[in-house]
Amino acid sequence: MKAALFLGLAAGSALAGGPTQEMLDNAANDTSNWLMYNKDYLAQRYSSLDQINTSNVASLKKVCTYALGENGSFQSSPIVYGGVLYITSQHVTAAINATNCKPLWRYTYKPSGPEPFTTNRGVAIYDGVVVRGTTDAHLIALNSSTGKLLWNVKVADSSKGYFLSAAPIVWNGMIFIGTAGADWGVHGEMYAYDIKSGQRLWTFDVIPTGNQPGADTWQKAESTTTGGGSMWTSFTLDPQTGLLYVSVGNPAPDFAPEYRPGANLYTDSVVVLDAKTGQLSHYYQQIPNDSHDWDTAAAPVVYDSAGTHYMAVGTKGGYVFGYDEGSKQQSFKTAVTTILNADVKPTPQGVRSCPGTLGGVEWNGPAYDPQMETLFVPSVDWCGVYKLGEVRYVQGQLFFGGTNVLDPSSKARGWIVAMDAKTGQPIWRYHAPTPMVAAVTPTAGGLLFTGDLNGDFLALDSKTGKVLYRNPTGGAMAGGIVTYAQNGKQYVAAASGNASRTIWNTTGNAKVVIYALP
């Protein structure tokens, strides 16, 4: 591959200011910062802060807001380091003061190719460098202090439907990012890049071919060229083992499984890779030969409970799967939304199934409270009618092989489900008036922070699911909710303003809203 194209400063001149690898390794215990999309490498999202708690959360007030100036998809998560909050939209990357929203710098990316999709979910930060993907499938690095572009490398050809929506993570100077675009019939790949140079270090094909393990699960070999497989959101890593956990989305064409007979590895799976080399360690497939676009989309969570090392992941098929990482066996499978006709494939006449293509667990997955040994997961309750149609691939166009009409007979709603982290047994369920696609963040204060598509920021009692606080943000909430302390004061920052007039029927301007006690 070609070396990275360098623009602006040389990368080496910016590698200062942190966070260090030691800080990233300790991100789970860091109360001053929120260093990754899911807070820590294991993606547990738990905060030990308790200044805001069940007894005083009703007094929470908005401190400030910051508008990014772009409308449309806004599913990004804030990253907080050293009192600075970093946030992205489709083209904008911004840094603001994490206590008062004062703008510090702003960088606007100008795409050089087609943009198949408008979503970007955020940045990674390491050693003075902020890294993000773009909607025309580039990976760019910015100086974390100034926002100046350090390097820009083309990852894939966006004219074929590739883009980068996932928030990368960084470990030991290696950036982990994967392509999205399965619904356009791309051939998905996972990558590692060097953060200093932008040089590609390894590639893992999530659609195996030839002699690669799993290639025989594509019984029609030619279907692998348009086989799909997307890395939609972010990634999980176990620093103790050096294993990288990658959620892989749907095969293509989405609704025509007979076109691609076989289990279609590694779609709808979690693949576990050696982070240093990209070699496959093991995998878990949630849905073989998926016919409903039921991606494994959200990053999994890794945790220890009762002496067992677990990995749990949610899917758009409406289940949370738990696995014993020691035995590599499934421990539980828990429904977190309405399930209907899950095993019935689309027909030309149409089949009503639940969830629909926008149901189940979307781009924010389970969070784990180690004190309660409880998983919390958001989901969407929305059925749809699946119809098999013509299978015709056209480069750069959606490659569905059919249609899904989301159920017009019932209003889309959502759930937050708390479940025993060892057994998957539900503890409580909160039935929400809208789909629940924003992140969930448990804290030592006995709270679970989240938000809904009505634009309400919510704080639930972690033990019961009772809503203790509700506040309108002015825009649909579909991104990250993070919490951190500065100068002895706890703050909560939330992404608001996911405008989706054609799918979710939501509006709003992309902005960050910061809360604290008065």
PDB file of N, CA and C in Angstrom, residues 5-59:
ATOM      1  N   LEU A   5      -0.160  10.033   3.230  1.00  0.00           N
ATOM      2  CA  LEU A   5       0.061  11.374   2.725  1.00  0.00           C
ATOM      3  C   LEU A   5       0.127  12.317   3.921  1.00  0.00           C
ATOM      4  N   PHE A   6       1.257  13.004   4.094  1.00  0.00           N
ATOM      5  CA  PHE A   6       1.430  13.900   5.236  1.00  0.00           C
ATOM      6  C   PHE A   6       1.079  15.319   4.839  1.00  0.00           C
ATOM      7  N   LEU A   7       0.279  15.954   5.669  1.00  0.00           N
ATOM      8  CA  LEU A   7      -0.099  17.342   5.464  1.00  0.00           C
ATOM      9  C   LEU A   7       0.109  18.075   6.775  1.00  0.00           C
ATOM     10  N   GLY A   8       0.590  19.320   6.698  1.00  0.00           N
ATOM     11  CA  GLY A   8       0.804  20.072   7.929  1.00  0.00           C
ATOM     12  C   GLY A   8       2.072  19.640   8.640  1.00  0.00           C
ATOM     13  N   LEU A   9       1.995  19.511   9.965  1.00  0.00           N
ATOM     14  CA  LEU A   9       3.154  19.165  10.773  1.00  0.00           C
ATOM     15  C   LEU A   9       3.589  17.736  10.520  1.00  0.00           C
ATOM     16  N   ALA A  10       4.857  17.458  10.686  1.00  0.00           N
ATOM     17  CA  ALA A  10       5.310  16.076  10.733  1.00  0.00           C
ATOM     18  C   ALA A  10       4.757  15.439  11.979  1.00  0.00           C
ATOM     19  N   ALA A  11       4.385  14.171  11.885  1.00  0.00           N
ATOM     20  CA  ALA A  11       3.720  13.526  13.009  1.00  0.00           C
ATOM     21  C   ALA A  11       4.568  13.544  14.260  1.00  0.00           C
ATOM     22  N   GLY A  12       5.862  13.325  14.120  1.00  0.00           N
ATOM     23  CA  GLY A  12       6.717  13.231  15.296  1.00  0.00           C
ATOM     24  C   GLY A  12       6.742  14.494  16.127  1.00  0.00           C
ATOM     25  N   SER A  13       6.447  15.642  15.498  1.00  0.00           N
ATOM     26  CA  SER A  13       6.511  16.899  16.237  1.00  0.00           C
ATOM     27  C   SER A  13       5.346  17.087  17.177  1.00  0.00           C
ATOM     28  N   ALA A  14       4.314  16.220  17.054  1.00  0.00           N
ATOM     29  CA  ALA A  14       3.120  16.401  17.883  1.00  0.00           C
ATOM     30  C   ALA A  14       2.986  15.345  18.958  1.00  0.00           C
ATOM     31  N   LEU A  15       3.902  14.362  18.984  1.00  0.00           N
ATOM     32  CA  LEU A  15       3.727  13.255  19.900  1.00  0.00           C
ATOM     33  C   LEU A  15       4.131  13.642  21.314  1.00  0.00           C
ATOM     34  N   ALA A  16       3.328  14.470  21.917  1.00  0.00           N
ATOM     35  CA  ALA A  16       3.554  14.896  23.290  1.00  0.00           C
ATOM     36  C   ALA A  16       2.212  15.249  23.887  1.00  0.00           C
ATOM     37  N   GLY A  17       2.125  15.175  25.220  1.00  0.00           N
ATOM     38  CA  GLY A  17       0.920  15.642  25.884  1.00  0.00           C
ATOM     39  C   GLY A  17      -0.043  14.573  26.308  1.00  0.00           C
ATOM     40  N   GLY A  18       0.186  13.327  25.906  1.00  0.00           N
ATOM     41  CA  GLY A  18      -0.641  12.258  26.399  1.00  0.00           C
ATOM     42  C   GLY A  18      -1.979  12.144  25.688  1.00  0.00           C
ATOM     43  N   PRO A  19      -2.806  11.208  26.138  1.00  0.00           N
ATOM     44  CA  PRO A  19      -2.557  10.285  27.240  1.00  0.00           C
ATOM     45  C   PRO A  19      -1.500   9.233  26.883  1.00  0.00           C
ATOM     46  N   THR A  20      -0.806   8.762  27.909  1.00  0.00           N
ATOM     47  CA  THR A  20       0.184   7.721  27.733  1.00  0.00           C
ATOM     48  C   THR A  20      -0.489   6.365  27.673  1.00  0.00           C
ATOM     49  N   GLN A  21       0.308   5.351  27.301  1.00  0.00           N
ATOM     50  CA  GLN A  21      -0.246   4.000  27.290  1.00  0.00           C
ATOM     51  C   GLN A  21      -0.653   3.576  28.695  1.00  0.00           C
ATOM     52  N   GLU A  22       0.108   3.987  29.688  1.00  0.00           N
ATOM     53  CA  GLU A  22      -0.237   3.647  31.073  1.00  0.00           C
ATOM     54  C   GLU A  22      -1.599   4.224  31.448  1.00  0.00           C
ATOM     55  N   MET A  23      -1.869   5.452  30.999  1.00  0.00           N
ATOM     56  CA  MET A  23      -3.166   6.059  31.294  1.00  0.00           C
ATOM     57  C   MET A  23      -4.292   5.319  30.591  1.00  0.00           C
ATOM     58  N   LEU A  24      -4.074   4.924  29.348  1.00  0.00           N
ATOM     59  CA  LEU A  24      -5.102   4.166  28.632  1.00  0.00           C
ATOM     60  C   LEU A  24      -5.346   2.819  29.300  1.00  0.00           C
ATOM     61  N   ASP A  25      -4.270   2.185  29.775  1.00  0.00           N
ATOM     62  CA  ASP A  25      -4.428   0.905  30.462  1.00  0.00           C
ATOM     63  C   ASP A  25      -5.261   1.052  31.730  1.00  0.00           C
ATOM     64  N   ASN A  26      -5.222   2.247  32.347  1.00  0.00           N
ATOM     65  CA  ASN A  26      -5.929   2.491  33.606  1.00  0.00           C
ATOM     66  C   ASN A  26      -7.228   3.275  33.395  1.00  0.00           C
ATOM     67  N   ALA A  27      -7.724   3.306  32.155  1.00  0.00           N
ATOM     68  CA  ALA A  27      -8.882   4.146  31.836  1.00  0.00           C
ATOM     69  C   ALA A  27     -10.116   3.779  32.638  1.00  0.00           C
ATOM     70  N   ALA A  28     -10.271   2.517  32.995  1.00  0.00           N
ATOM     71  CA  ALA A  28     -11.461   2.098  33.742  1.00  0.00           C
ATOM     72  C   ALA A  28     -11.527   2.761  35.108  1.00  0.00           C
ATOM     73  N   ASN A  29     -10.368   3.042  35.709  1.00  0.00           N
ATOM     74  CA  ASN A  29     -10.324   3.627  37.050  1.00  0.00           C
ATOM     75  C   ASN A  29     -10.126   5.135  37.035  1.00  0.00           C
ATOM     76  N   ASP A  30     -10.011   5.713  35.876  1.00  0.00           N
ATOM     77  CA  ASP A  30      -9.743   7.142  35.728  1.00  0.00           C
ATOM     78  C   ASP A  30     -11.056   7.910  35.860  1.00  0.00           C
ATOM     79  N   THR A  31     -11.161   8.737  36.888  1.00  0.00           N
ATOM     80  CA  THR A  31     -12.388   9.511  37.095  1.00  0.00           C
ATOM     81  C   THR A  31     -12.309  10.917  36.506  1.00  0.00           C
ATOM     82  N   SER A  32     -11.117  11.359  36.102  1.00  0.00           N
ATOM     83  CA  SER A  32     -10.959  12.703  35.551  1.00  0.00           C
ATOM     84  C   SER A  32     -11.179  12.751  34.046  1.00  0.00           C
ATOM     85  N   ASN A  33     -11.045  11.601  33.396  1.00  0.00           N
ATOM     86  CA  ASN A  33     -11.101  11.546  31.936  1.00  0.00           C
ATOM     87  C   ASN A  33     -12.074  10.470  31.473  1.00  0.00           C
ATOM     88  N   TRP A  34     -12.434  10.557  30.202  1.00  0.00           N
ATOM     89  CA  TRP A  34     -13.179   9.489  29.511  1.00  0.00           C
ATOM     90  C   TRP A  34     -12.423   9.283  28.213  1.00  0.00           C
ATOM     91  N   LEU A  35     -11.567   8.253  28.167  1.00  0.00           N
ATOM     92  CA  LEU A  35     -10.505   8.183  27.175  1.00  0.00           C
ATOM     93  C   LEU A  35     -10.841   7.385  25.919  1.00  0.00           C
ATOM     94  N   MET A  36     -11.959   6.665  25.912  1.00  0.00           N
ATOM     95  CA  MET A  36     -12.318   5.871  24.739  1.00  0.00           C
ATOM     96  C   MET A  36     -13.830   5.924  24.538  1.00  0.00           C
ATOM     97  N   TYR A  37     -14.252   5.513  23.364  1.00  0.00           N
ATOM     98  CA  TYR A  37     -15.680   5.487  23.036  1.00  0.00           C
ATOM     99  C   TYR A  37     -16.480   4.786  24.131  1.00  0.00           C
ATOM    100  N   ASN A  38     -15.991   3.642  24.596  1.00  0.00           N
ATOM    101  CA  ASN A  38     -16.666   2.901  25.672  1.00  0.00           C
ATOM    102  C   ASN A  38     -15.911   2.992  27.004  1.00  0.00           C
ATOM    103  N   LYS A  39     -15.198   4.083  27.209  1.00  0.00           N
ATOM    104  CA  LYS A  39     -14.457   4.447  28.411  1.00  0.00           C
ATOM    105  C   LYS A  39     -13.133   3.713  28.578  1.00  0.00           C
ATOM    106  N   ASP A  40     -13.153   2.369  28.443  1.00  0.00           N
ATOM    107  CA  ASP A  40     -11.962   1.581  28.718  1.00  0.00           C
ATOM    108  C   ASP A  40     -11.839   0.482  27.684  1.00  0.00           C
ATOM    109  N   TYR A  41     -10.685  -0.172  27.657  1.00  0.00           N
ATOM    110  CA  TYR A  41     -10.450  -1.207  26.657  1.00  0.00           C
ATOM    111  C   TYR A  41     -11.479  -2.332  26.711  1.00  0.00           C
ATOM    112  N   LEU A  42     -11.934  -2.686  27.924  1.00  0.00           N
ATOM    113  CA  LEU A  42     -12.887  -3.789  28.069  1.00  0.00           C
ATOM    114  C   LEU A  42     -14.320  -3.372  27.758  1.00  0.00           C
ATOM    115  N   ALA A  43     -14.520  -2.066  27.488  1.00  0.00           N
ATOM    116  CA  ALA A  43     -15.816  -1.516  27.074  1.00  0.00           C
ATOM    117  C   ALA A  43     -16.885  -1.657  28.149  1.00  0.00           C
ATOM    118  N   GLN A  44     -16.484  -1.577  29.420  1.00  0.00           N
ATOM    119  CA  GLN A  44     -17.459  -1.743  30.499  1.00  0.00           C
ATOM    120  C   GLN A  44     -18.289  -0.489  30.755  1.00  0.00           C
ATOM    121  N   ARG A  45     -17.734   0.701  30.459  1.00  0.00           N
ATOM    122  CA  ARG A  45     -18.442   1.975  30.565  1.00  0.00           C
ATOM    123  C   ARG A  45     -18.795   2.371  31.996  1.00  0.00           C
ATOM    124  N   TYR A  46     -18.301   1.673  32.980  1.00  0.00           N
ATOM    125  CA  TYR A  46     -18.658   1.962  34.377  1.00  0.00           C
ATOM    126  C   TYR A  46     -17.782   3.083  34.928  1.00  0.00           C
ATOM    127  N   SER A  47     -18.409   4.013  35.655  1.00  0.00           N
ATOM    128  CA  SER A  47     -17.678   5.085  36.330  1.00  0.00           C
ATOM    129  C   SER A  47     -17.832   4.958  37.839  1.00  0.00           C
ATOM    130  N   SER A  48     -16.716   5.065  38.558  1.00  0.00           N
ATOM    131  CA  SER A  48     -16.757   4.996  40.024  1.00  0.00           C
ATOM    132  C   SER A  48     -17.100   6.333  40.662  1.00  0.00           C
ATOM    133  N   LEU A  49     -17.434   7.336  39.854  1.00  0.00           N
ATOM    134  CA  LEU A  49     -17.874   8.618  40.408  1.00  0.00           C
ATOM    135  C   LEU A  49     -19.244   8.471  41.070  1.00  0.00           C
ATOM    136  N   ASP A  50     -19.415   9.145  42.212  1.00  0.00           N
ATOM    137  CA  ASP A  50     -20.692   9.053  42.926  1.00  0.00           C
ATOM    138  C   ASP A  50     -21.153  10.381  43.507  1.00  0.00           C
ATOM    139  N   GLN A  51     -20.509  11.482  43.095  1.00  0.00           N
ATOM    140  CA  GLN A  51     -20.967  12.789  43.578  1.00  0.00           C
ATOM    141  C   GLN A  51     -22.404  13.031  43.143  1.00  0.00           C
ATOM    142  N   ILE A  52     -22.722  12.685  41.899  1.00  0.00           N
ATOM    143  CA  ILE A  52     -24.108  12.699  41.431  1.00  0.00           C
ATOM    144  C   ILE A  52     -24.667  11.316  41.711  1.00  0.00           C
ATOM    145  N   ASN A  53     -25.739  11.256  42.501  1.00  0.00           N
ATOM    146  CA  ASN A  53     -26.248   9.950  42.934  1.00  0.00           C
ATOM    147  C   ASN A  53     -27.770   9.970  43.020  1.00  0.00           C
ATOM    148  N   THR A  54     -28.331   8.865  43.482  1.00  0.00           N
ATOM    149  CA  THR A  54     -29.791   8.733  43.516  1.00  0.00           C
ATOM    150  C   THR A  54     -30.457   9.765  44.411  1.00  0.00           C
ATOM    151  N   SER A  55     -29.742  10.274  45.393  1.00  0.00           N
ATOM    152  CA  SER A  55     -30.355  11.211  46.342  1.00  0.00           C
ATOM    153  C   SER A  55     -30.362  12.653  45.849  1.00  0.00           C
ATOM    154  N   ASN A  56     -29.493  12.981  44.874  1.00  0.00           N
ATOM    155  CA  ASN A  56     -29.417  14.389  44.459  1.00  0.00           C
ATOM    156  C   ASN A  56     -29.539  14.614  42.957  1.00  0.00           C
ATOM    157  N   VAL A  57     -29.712  13.541  42.168  1.00  0.00           N
ATOM    158  CA  VAL A  57     -29.725  13.697  40.720  1.00  0.00           C
ATOM    159  C   VAL A  57     -30.864  14.585  40.243  1.00  0.00           C
ATOM    160  N   ALA A  58     -31.923  14.680  41.012  1.00  0.00           N
ATOM    161  CA  ALA A  58     -33.051  15.535  40.621  1.00  0.00           C
ATOM    162  C   ALA A  58     -32.656  17.005  40.553  1.00  0.00           C
ATOM    163  N   SER A  59     -31.537  17.356  41.167  1.00  0.00           N
ATOM    164  CA  SER A  59     -31.077  18.750  41.158  1.00  0.00           C
ATOM    165  C   SER A  59     -30.128  19.059  40.006  1.00  0.00           C
TER     166      SER A  59
END
